[in-house]
PDB file of C-alpha atoms in Angstrom:
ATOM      1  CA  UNK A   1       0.000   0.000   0.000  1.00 76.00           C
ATOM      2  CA  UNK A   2       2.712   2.721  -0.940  1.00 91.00           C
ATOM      3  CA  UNK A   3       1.230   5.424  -1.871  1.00 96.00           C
ATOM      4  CA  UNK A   4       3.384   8.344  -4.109  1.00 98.00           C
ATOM      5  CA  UNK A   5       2.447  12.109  -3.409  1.00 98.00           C
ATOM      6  CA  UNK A   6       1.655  13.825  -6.503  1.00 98.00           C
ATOM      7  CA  UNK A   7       1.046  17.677  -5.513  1.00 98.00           C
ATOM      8  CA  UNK A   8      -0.958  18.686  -1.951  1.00 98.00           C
ATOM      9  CA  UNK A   9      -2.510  21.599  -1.973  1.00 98.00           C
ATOM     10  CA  UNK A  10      -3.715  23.793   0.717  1.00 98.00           C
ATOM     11  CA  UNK A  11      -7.776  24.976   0.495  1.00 98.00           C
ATOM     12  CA  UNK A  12     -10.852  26.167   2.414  1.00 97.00           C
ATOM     13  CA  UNK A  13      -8.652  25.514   5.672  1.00 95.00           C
ATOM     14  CA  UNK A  14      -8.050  21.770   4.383  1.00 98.00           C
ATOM     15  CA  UNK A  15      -5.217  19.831   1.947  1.00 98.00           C
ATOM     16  CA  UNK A  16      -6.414  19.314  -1.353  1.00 98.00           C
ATOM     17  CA  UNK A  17      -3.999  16.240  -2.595  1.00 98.00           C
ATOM     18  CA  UNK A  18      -3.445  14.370  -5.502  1.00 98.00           C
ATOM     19  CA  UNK A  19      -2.104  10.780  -5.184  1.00 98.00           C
ATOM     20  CA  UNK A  20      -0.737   7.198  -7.100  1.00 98.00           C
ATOM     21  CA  UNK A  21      -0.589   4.142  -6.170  1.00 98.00           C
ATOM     22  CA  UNK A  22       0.547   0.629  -8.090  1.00 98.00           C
ATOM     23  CA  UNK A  23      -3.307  -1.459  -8.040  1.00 98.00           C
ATOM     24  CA  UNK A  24      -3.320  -4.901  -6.916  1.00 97.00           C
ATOM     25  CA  UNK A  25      -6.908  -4.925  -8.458  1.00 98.00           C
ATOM     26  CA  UNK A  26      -6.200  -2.865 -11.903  1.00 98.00           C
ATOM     27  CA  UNK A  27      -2.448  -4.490 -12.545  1.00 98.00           C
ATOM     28  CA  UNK A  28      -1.673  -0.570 -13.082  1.00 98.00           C
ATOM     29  CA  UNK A  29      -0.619   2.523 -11.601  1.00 98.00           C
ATOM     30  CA  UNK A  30      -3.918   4.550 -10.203  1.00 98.00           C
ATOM     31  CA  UNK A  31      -4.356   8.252  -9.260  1.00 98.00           C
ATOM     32  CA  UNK A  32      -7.095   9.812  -7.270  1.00 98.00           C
ATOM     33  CA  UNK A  33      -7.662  12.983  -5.683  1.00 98.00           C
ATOM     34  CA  UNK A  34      -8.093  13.217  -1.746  1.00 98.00           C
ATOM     35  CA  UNK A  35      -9.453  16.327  -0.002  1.00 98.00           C
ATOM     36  CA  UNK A  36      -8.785  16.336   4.129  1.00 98.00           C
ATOM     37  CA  UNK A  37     -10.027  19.168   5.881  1.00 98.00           C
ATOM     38  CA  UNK A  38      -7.910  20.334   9.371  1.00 97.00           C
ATOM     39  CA  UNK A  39      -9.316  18.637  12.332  1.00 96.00           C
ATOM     40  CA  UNK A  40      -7.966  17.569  15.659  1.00 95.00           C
ATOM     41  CA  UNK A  41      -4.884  15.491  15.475  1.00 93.00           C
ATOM     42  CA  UNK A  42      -6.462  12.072  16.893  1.00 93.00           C
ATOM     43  CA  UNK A  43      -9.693  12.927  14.951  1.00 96.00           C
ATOM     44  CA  UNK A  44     -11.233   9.973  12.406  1.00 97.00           C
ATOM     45  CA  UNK A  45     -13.488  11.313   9.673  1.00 98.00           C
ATOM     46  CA  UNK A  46     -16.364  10.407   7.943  1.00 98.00           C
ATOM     47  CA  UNK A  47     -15.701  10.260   3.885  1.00 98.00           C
ATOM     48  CA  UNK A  48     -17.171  10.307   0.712  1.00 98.00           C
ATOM     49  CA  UNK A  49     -16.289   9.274  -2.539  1.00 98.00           C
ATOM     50  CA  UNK A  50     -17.285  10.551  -5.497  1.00 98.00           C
ATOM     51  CA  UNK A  51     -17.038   8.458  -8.804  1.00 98.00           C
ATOM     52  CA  UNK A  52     -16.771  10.692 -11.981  1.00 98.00           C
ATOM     53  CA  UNK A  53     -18.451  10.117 -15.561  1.00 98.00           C
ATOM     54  CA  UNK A  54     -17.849   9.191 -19.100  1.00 98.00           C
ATOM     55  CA  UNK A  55     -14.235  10.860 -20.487  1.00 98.00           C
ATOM     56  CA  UNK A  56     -12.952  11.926 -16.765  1.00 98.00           C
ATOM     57  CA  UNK A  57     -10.605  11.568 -14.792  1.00 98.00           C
ATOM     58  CA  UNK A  58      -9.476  12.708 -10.921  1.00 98.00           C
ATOM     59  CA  UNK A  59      -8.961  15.865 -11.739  1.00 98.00           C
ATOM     60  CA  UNK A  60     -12.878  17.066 -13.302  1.00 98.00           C
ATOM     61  CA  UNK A  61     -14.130  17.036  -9.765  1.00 98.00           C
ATOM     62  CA  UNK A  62     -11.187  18.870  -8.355  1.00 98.00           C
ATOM     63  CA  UNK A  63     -11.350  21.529 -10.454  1.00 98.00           C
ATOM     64  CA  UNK A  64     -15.262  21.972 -10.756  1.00 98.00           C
ATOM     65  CA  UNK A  65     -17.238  20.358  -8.390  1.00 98.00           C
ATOM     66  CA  UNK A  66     -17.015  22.836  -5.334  1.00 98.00           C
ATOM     67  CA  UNK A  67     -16.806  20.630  -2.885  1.00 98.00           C
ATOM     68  CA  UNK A  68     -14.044  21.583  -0.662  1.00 98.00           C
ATOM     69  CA  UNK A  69     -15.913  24.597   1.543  1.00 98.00           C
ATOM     70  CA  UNK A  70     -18.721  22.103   2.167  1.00 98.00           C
ATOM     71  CA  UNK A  71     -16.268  19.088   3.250  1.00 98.00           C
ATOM     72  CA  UNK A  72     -14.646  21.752   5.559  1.00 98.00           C
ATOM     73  CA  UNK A  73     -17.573  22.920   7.031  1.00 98.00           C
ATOM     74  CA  UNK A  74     -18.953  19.361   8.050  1.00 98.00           C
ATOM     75  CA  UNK A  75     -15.528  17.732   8.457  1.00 98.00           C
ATOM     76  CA  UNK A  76     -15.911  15.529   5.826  1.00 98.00           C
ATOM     77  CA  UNK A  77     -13.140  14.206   3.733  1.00 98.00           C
ATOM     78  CA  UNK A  78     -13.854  13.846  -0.041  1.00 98.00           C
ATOM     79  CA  UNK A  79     -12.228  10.732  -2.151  1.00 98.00           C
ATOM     80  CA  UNK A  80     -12.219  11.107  -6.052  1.00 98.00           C
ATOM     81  CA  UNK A  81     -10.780   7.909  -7.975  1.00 98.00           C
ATOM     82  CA  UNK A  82      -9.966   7.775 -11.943  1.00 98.00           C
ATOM     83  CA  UNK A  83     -12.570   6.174 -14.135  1.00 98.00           C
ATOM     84  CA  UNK A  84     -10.874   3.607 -15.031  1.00 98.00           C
ATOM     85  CA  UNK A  85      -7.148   1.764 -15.520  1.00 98.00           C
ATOM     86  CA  UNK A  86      -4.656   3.776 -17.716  1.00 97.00           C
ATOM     87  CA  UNK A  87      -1.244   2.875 -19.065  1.00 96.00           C
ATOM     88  CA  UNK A  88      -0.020   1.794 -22.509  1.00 95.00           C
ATOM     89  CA  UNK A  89      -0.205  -1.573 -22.043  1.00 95.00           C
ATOM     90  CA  UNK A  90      -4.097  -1.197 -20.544  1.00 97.00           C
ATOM     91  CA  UNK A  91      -6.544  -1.851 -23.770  1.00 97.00           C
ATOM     92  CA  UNK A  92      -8.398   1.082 -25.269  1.00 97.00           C
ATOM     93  CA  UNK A  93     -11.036   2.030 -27.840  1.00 96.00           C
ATOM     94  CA  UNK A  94      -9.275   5.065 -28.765  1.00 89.00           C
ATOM     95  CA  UNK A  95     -11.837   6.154 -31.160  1.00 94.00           C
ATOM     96  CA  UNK A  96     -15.017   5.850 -28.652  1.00 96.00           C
ATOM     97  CA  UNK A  97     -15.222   8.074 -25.606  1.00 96.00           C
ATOM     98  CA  UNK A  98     -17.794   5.220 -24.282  1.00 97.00           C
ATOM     99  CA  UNK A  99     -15.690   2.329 -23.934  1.00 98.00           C
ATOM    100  CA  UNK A 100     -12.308   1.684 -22.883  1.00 97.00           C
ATOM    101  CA  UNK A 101     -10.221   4.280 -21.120  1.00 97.00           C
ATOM    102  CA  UNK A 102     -11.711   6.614 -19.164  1.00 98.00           C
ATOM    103  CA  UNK A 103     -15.414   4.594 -19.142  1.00 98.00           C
ATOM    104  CA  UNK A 104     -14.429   1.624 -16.755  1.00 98.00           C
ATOM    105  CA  UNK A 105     -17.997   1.713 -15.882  1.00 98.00           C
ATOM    106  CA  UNK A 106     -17.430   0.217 -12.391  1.00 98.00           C
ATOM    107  CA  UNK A 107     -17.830  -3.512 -13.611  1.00 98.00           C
ATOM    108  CA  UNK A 108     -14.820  -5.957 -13.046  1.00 98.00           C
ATOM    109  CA  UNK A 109     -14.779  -7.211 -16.920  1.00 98.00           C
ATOM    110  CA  UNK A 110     -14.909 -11.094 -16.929  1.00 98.00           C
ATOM    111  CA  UNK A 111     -14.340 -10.819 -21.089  1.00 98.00           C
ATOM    112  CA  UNK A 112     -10.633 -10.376 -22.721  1.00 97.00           C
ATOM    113  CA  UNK A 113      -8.839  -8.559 -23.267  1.00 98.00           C
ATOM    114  CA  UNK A 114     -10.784  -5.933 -20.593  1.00 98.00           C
ATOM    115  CA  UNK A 115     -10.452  -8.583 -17.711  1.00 98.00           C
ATOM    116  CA  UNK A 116      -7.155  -8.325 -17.200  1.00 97.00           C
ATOM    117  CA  UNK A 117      -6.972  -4.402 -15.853  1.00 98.00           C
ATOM    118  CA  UNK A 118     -10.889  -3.526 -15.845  1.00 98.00           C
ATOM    119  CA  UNK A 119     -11.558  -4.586 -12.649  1.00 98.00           C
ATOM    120  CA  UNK A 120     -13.118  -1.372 -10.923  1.00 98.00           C
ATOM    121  CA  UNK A 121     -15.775  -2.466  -9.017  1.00 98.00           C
ATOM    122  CA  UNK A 122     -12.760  -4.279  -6.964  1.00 98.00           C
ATOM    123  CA  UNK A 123     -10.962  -1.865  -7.243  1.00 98.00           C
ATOM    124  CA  UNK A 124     -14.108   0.804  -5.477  1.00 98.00           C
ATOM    125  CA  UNK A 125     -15.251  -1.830  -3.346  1.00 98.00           C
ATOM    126  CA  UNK A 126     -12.237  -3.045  -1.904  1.00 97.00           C
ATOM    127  CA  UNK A 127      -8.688  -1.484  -2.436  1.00 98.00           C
ATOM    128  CA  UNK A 128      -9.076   1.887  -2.467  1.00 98.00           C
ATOM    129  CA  UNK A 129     -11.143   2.480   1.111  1.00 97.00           C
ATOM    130  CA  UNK A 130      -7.954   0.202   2.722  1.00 97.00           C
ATOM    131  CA  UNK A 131      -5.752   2.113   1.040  1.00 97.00           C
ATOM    132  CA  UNK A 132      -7.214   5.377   1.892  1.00 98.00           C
ATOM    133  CA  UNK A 133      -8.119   3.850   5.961  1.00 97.00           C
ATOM    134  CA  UNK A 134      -4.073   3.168   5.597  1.00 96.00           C
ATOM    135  CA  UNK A 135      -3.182   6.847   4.690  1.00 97.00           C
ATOM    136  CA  UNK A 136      -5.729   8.784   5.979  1.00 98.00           C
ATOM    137  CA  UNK A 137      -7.701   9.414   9.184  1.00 98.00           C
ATOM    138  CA  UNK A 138     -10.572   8.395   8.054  1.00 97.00           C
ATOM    139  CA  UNK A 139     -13.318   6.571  10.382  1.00 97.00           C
ATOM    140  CA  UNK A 140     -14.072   3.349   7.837  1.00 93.00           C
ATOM    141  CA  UNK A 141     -17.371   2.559   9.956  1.00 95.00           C
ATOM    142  CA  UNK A 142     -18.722   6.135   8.311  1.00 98.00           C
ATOM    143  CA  UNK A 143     -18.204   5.948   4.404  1.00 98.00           C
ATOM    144  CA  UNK A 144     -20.710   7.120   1.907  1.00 98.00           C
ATOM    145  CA  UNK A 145     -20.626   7.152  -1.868  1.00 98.00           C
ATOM    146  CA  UNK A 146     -21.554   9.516  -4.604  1.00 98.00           C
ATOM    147  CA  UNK A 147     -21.568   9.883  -8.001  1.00 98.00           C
ATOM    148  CA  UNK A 148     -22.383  11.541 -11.923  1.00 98.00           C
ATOM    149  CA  UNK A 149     -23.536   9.937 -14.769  1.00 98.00           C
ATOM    150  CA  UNK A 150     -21.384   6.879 -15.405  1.00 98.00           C
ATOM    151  CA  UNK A 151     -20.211   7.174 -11.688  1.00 98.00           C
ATOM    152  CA  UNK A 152     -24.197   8.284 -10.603  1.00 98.00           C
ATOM    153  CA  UNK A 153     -24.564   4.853 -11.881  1.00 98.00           C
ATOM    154  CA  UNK A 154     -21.290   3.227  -9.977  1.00 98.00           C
ATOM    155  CA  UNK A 155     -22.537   4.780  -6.499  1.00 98.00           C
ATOM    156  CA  UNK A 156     -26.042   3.617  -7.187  1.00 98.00           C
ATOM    157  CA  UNK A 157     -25.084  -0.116  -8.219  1.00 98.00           C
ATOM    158  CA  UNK A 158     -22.027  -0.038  -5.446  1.00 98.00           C
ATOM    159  CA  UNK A 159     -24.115   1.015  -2.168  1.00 98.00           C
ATOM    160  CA  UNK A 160     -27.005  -1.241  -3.587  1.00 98.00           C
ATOM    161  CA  UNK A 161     -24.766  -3.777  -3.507  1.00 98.00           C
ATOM    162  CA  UNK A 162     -22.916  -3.340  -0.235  1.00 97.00           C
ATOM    163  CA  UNK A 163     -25.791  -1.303   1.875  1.00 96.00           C
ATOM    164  CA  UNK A 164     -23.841  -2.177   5.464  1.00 96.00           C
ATOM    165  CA  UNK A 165     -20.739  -0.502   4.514  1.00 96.00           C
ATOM    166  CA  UNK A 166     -21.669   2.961   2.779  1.00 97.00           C
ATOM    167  CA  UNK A 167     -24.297   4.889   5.232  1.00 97.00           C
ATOM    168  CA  UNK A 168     -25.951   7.371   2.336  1.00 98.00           C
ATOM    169  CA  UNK A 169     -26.147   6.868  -1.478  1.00 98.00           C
ATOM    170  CA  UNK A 170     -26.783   9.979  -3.632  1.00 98.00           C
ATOM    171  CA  UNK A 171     -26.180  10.300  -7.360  1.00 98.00           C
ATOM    172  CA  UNK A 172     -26.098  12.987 -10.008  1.00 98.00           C
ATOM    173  CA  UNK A 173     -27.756  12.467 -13.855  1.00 98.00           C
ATOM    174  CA  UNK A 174     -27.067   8.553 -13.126  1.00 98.00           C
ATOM    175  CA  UNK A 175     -27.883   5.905 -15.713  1.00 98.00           C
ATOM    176  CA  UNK A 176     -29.950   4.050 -13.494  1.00 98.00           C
ATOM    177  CA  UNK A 177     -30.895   1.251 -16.011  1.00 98.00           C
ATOM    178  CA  UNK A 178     -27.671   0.665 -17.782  1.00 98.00           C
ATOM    179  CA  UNK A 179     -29.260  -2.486 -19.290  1.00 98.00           C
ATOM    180  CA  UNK A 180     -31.415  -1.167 -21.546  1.00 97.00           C
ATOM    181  CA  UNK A 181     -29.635   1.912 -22.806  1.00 98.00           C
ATOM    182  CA  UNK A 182     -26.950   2.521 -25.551  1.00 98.00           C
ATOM    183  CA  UNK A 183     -23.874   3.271 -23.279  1.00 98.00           C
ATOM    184  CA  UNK A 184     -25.009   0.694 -20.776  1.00 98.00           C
ATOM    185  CA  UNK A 185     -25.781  -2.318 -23.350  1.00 98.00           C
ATOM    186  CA  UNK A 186     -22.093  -1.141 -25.193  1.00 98.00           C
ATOM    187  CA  UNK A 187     -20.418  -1.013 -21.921  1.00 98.00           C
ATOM    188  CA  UNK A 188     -21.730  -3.920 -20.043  1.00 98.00           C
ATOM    189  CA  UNK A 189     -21.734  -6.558 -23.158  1.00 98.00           C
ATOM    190  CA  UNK A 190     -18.071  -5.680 -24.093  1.00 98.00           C
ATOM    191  CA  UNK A 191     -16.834  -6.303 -20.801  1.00 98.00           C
ATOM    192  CA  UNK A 192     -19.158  -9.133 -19.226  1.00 98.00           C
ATOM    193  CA  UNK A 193     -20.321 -10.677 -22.929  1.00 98.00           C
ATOM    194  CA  UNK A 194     -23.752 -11.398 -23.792  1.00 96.00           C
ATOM    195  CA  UNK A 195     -25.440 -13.195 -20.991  1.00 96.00           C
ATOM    196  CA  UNK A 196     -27.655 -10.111 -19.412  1.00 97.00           C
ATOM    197  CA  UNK A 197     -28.152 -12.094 -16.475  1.00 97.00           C
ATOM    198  CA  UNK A 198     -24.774 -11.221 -15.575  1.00 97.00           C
ATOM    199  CA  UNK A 199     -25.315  -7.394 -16.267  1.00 98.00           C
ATOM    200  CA  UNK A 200     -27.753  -7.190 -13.715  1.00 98.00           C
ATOM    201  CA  UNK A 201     -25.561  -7.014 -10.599  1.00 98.00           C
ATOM    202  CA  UNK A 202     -24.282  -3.793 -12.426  1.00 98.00           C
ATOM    203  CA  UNK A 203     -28.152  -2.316 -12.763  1.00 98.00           C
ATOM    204  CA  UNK A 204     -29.451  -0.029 -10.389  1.00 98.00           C
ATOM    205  CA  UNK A 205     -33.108  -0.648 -11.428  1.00 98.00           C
ATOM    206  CA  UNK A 206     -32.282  -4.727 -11.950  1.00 98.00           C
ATOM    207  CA  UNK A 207     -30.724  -5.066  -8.368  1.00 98.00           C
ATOM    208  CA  UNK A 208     -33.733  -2.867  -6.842  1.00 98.00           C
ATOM    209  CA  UNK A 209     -36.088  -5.399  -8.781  1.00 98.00           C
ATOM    210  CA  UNK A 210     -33.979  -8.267  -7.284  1.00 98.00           C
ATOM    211  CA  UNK A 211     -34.604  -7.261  -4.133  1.00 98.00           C
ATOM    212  CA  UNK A 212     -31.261  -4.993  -3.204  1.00 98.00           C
ATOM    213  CA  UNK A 213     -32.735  -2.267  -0.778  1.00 97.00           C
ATOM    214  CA  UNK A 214     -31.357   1.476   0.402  1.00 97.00           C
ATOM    215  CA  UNK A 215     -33.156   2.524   3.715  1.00 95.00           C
ATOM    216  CA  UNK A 216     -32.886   6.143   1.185  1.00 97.00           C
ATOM    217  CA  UNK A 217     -31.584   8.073  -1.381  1.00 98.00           C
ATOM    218  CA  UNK A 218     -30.735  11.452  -2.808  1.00 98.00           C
ATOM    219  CA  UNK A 219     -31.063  12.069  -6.991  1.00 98.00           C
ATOM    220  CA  UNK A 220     -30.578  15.296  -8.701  1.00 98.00           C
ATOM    221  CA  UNK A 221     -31.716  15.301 -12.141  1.00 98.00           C
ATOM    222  CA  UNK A 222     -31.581  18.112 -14.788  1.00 98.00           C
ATOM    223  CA  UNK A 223     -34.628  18.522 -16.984  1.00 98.00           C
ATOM    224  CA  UNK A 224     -32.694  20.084 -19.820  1.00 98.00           C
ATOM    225  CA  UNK A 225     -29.708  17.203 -19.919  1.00 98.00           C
ATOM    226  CA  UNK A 226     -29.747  15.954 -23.491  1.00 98.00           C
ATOM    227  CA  UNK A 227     -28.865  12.812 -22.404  1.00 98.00           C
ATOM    228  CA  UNK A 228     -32.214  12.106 -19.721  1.00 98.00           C
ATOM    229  CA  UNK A 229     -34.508  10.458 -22.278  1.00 97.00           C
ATOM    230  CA  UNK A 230     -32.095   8.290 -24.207  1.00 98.00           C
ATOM    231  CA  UNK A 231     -29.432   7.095 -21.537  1.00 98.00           C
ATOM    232  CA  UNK A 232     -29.812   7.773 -18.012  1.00 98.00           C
ATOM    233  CA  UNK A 233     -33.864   7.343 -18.114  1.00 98.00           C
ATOM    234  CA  UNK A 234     -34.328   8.727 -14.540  1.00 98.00           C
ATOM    235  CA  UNK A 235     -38.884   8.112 -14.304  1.00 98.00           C
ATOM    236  CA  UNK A 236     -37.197   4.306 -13.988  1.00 98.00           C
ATOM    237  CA  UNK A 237     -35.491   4.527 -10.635  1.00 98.00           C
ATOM    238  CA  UNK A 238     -38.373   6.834  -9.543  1.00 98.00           C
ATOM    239  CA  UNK A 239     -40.723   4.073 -10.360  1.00 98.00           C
ATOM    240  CA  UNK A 240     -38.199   1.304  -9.243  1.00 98.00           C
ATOM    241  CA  UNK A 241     -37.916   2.989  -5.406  1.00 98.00           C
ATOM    242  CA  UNK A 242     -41.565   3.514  -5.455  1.00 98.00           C
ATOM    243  CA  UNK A 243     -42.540  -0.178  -5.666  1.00 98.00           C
ATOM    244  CA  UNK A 244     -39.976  -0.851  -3.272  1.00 98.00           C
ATOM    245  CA  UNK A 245     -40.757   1.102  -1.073  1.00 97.00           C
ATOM    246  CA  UNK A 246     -36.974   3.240  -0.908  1.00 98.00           C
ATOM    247  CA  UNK A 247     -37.092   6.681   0.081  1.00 98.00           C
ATOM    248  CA  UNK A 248     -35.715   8.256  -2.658  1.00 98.00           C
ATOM    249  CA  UNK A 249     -35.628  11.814  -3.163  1.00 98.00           C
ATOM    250  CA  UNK A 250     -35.303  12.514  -6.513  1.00 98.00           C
ATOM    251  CA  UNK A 251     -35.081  15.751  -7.605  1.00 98.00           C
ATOM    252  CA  UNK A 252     -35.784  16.729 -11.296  1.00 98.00           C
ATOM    253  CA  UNK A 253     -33.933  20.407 -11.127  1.00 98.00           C
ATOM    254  CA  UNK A 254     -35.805  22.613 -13.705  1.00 98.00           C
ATOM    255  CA  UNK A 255     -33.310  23.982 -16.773  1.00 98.00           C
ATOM    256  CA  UNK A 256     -29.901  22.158 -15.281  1.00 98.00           C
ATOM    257  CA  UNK A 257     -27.623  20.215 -17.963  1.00 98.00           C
ATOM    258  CA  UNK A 258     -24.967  17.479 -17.937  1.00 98.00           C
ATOM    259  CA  UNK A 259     -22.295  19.604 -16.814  1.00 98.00           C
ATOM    260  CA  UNK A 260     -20.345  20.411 -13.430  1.00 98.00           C
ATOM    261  CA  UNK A 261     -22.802  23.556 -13.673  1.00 98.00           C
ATOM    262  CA  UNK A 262     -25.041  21.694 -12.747  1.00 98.00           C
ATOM    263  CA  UNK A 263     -23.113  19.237 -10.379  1.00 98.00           C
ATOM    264  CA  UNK A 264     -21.203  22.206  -8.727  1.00 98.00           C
ATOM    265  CA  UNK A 265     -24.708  24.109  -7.975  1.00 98.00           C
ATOM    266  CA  UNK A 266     -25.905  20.671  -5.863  1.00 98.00           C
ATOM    267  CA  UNK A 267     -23.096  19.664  -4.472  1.00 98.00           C
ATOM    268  CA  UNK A 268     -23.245  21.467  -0.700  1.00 98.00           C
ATOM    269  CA  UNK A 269     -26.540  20.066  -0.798  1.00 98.00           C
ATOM    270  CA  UNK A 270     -25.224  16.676  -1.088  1.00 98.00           C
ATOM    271  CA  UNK A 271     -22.507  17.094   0.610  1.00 98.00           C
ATOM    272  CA  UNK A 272     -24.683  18.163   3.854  1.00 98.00           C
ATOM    273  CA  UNK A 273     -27.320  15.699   3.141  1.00 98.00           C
ATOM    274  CA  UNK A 274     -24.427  13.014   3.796  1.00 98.00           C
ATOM    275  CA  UNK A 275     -22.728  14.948   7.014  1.00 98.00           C
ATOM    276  CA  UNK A 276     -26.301  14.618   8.508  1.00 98.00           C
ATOM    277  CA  UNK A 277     -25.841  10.735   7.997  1.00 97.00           C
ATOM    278  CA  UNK A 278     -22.309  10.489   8.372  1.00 97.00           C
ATOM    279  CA  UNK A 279     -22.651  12.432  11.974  1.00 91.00           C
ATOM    280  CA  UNK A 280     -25.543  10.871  13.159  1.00 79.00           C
TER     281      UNK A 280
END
């Protein structure tokens, strides 16, 4: 678990880092972004992490998501991994910003030649909170998870999946039915290969239908994103948490787009919405 300083930073009375690390899970080197703001010196924090979207990297949140006053304020220290494995010997789609590098999608591939570094739901679940427990003074008993688009759907499909470890859930424009949309059924059959059965443990709608529960949740959804109707499909995960009977606030924000406009004008809101679980 050696872990490489790349720059730290200081901000909103906190350290704004950047970090890499050699994966066990990925087979390659790994950078993510770490925000820690100042507390006592035998103080353990609650954290989030935030998993970015389609094309991104670390850095998009840093630089745009306003987070860091917010993660001050509530003592809350904010966790932003890469999208996916990177090197020249990890394999790419060069010409598709939808597959390959930089849209990991959260899955641990099972299909060559992706199964050999893809493996990011390991990766999210499992190696980066011990690695970050290992570095930082984080409390692991008081983790919660977050996410936009391709990462609104990783934070959905991740705290479905593991509801004992991550105490709040929220997402931003997530594909909630990755299944049965065009990045989803690209994504998903490239990696795991044509048996949807499998692509169902990766579905926030599927594992809600198969009986994976949230005690609640927090969406925000723009109604001008020109990606709602086609790909993220949000009136499914409002109709999925209805029959189940999840809490889910989901919040269809009049005239807000894809962009970290949008995500940078919600995220206190999130941010605080956590802290009041996180602290509880």
């Amino acid at each position: 678990m050696k872990l490489k300083t790349i720059s730290e930073t200081r901000s909103h009375g906190g350290t704004q880092g950047v970090y890499s690390h050699l994966s066990s899970a990925t087979g390659t080197e790994m950078t993510f972004a770490v925000f820690v703001p100042d507390h006592a010196p035998d103080a353990k924090l609650p954290v989030v992490t935030y998993l970015s979207g389609l094309t991104c990297t670390h850095s998009n949140v840093m630089e745009k998501g306003e987070y860091r006053a917010a993660c001050a304020e509530h003592g809350i220290i904010f966790v932003a991994p890469d999208t996916s494995p990177r090197g020249d010997d990890v394999p790419d789609a060069a010409e598709e910003y939808d597959f390959g590098k930089g849209a990991g999608f959260y899955v641990d591939a099972t299909c060559d030649p992706w199964s050999k570094h893809y493996r990011m739901r390991s990766y999210i679940e499992s190696e980066l909170p011990a690695l970050i427990a290992a570095h930082f003074p984080v409390d692991p008993l008081r983790q919660s998870i977050t996410g936009h688009s391709m990462g609104g759907h990783g934070a959905l499909t991740i705290g479905l999946r593991n509801p004992d470890v991550f105490r709040s859930v929220s997402a931003f424009s997530p594909i909630v039915a990755p299944s049965d949309v065009p990045w989803g059924e690209k994504a998903l059959g490239r990696y795991l290969g044509k048996d949807r059965a499998a692509w169902r443990e990766y579905d926030a709608v599927a594992l809600i239908e198969d009986g994976a529960r949230l005690p609640e949740l927090l969406v925000d959804q723009g109604t001008a994103d020109n990606f709602l109707e086609d790909q993220l499909q949000t009136r499914r995960l409002i109709e999925a948490c209805a029959t189940a009977g999840i809490a889910a606030d989901i919040r269809m924000q009049e005239g807000y787009d894809h962009s970290y406009f949008f995500i940078s004008t919600f995220m206190a809101d999130h941010i605080a919405w956590h802290a009041g679980r996180l602290n509880a």
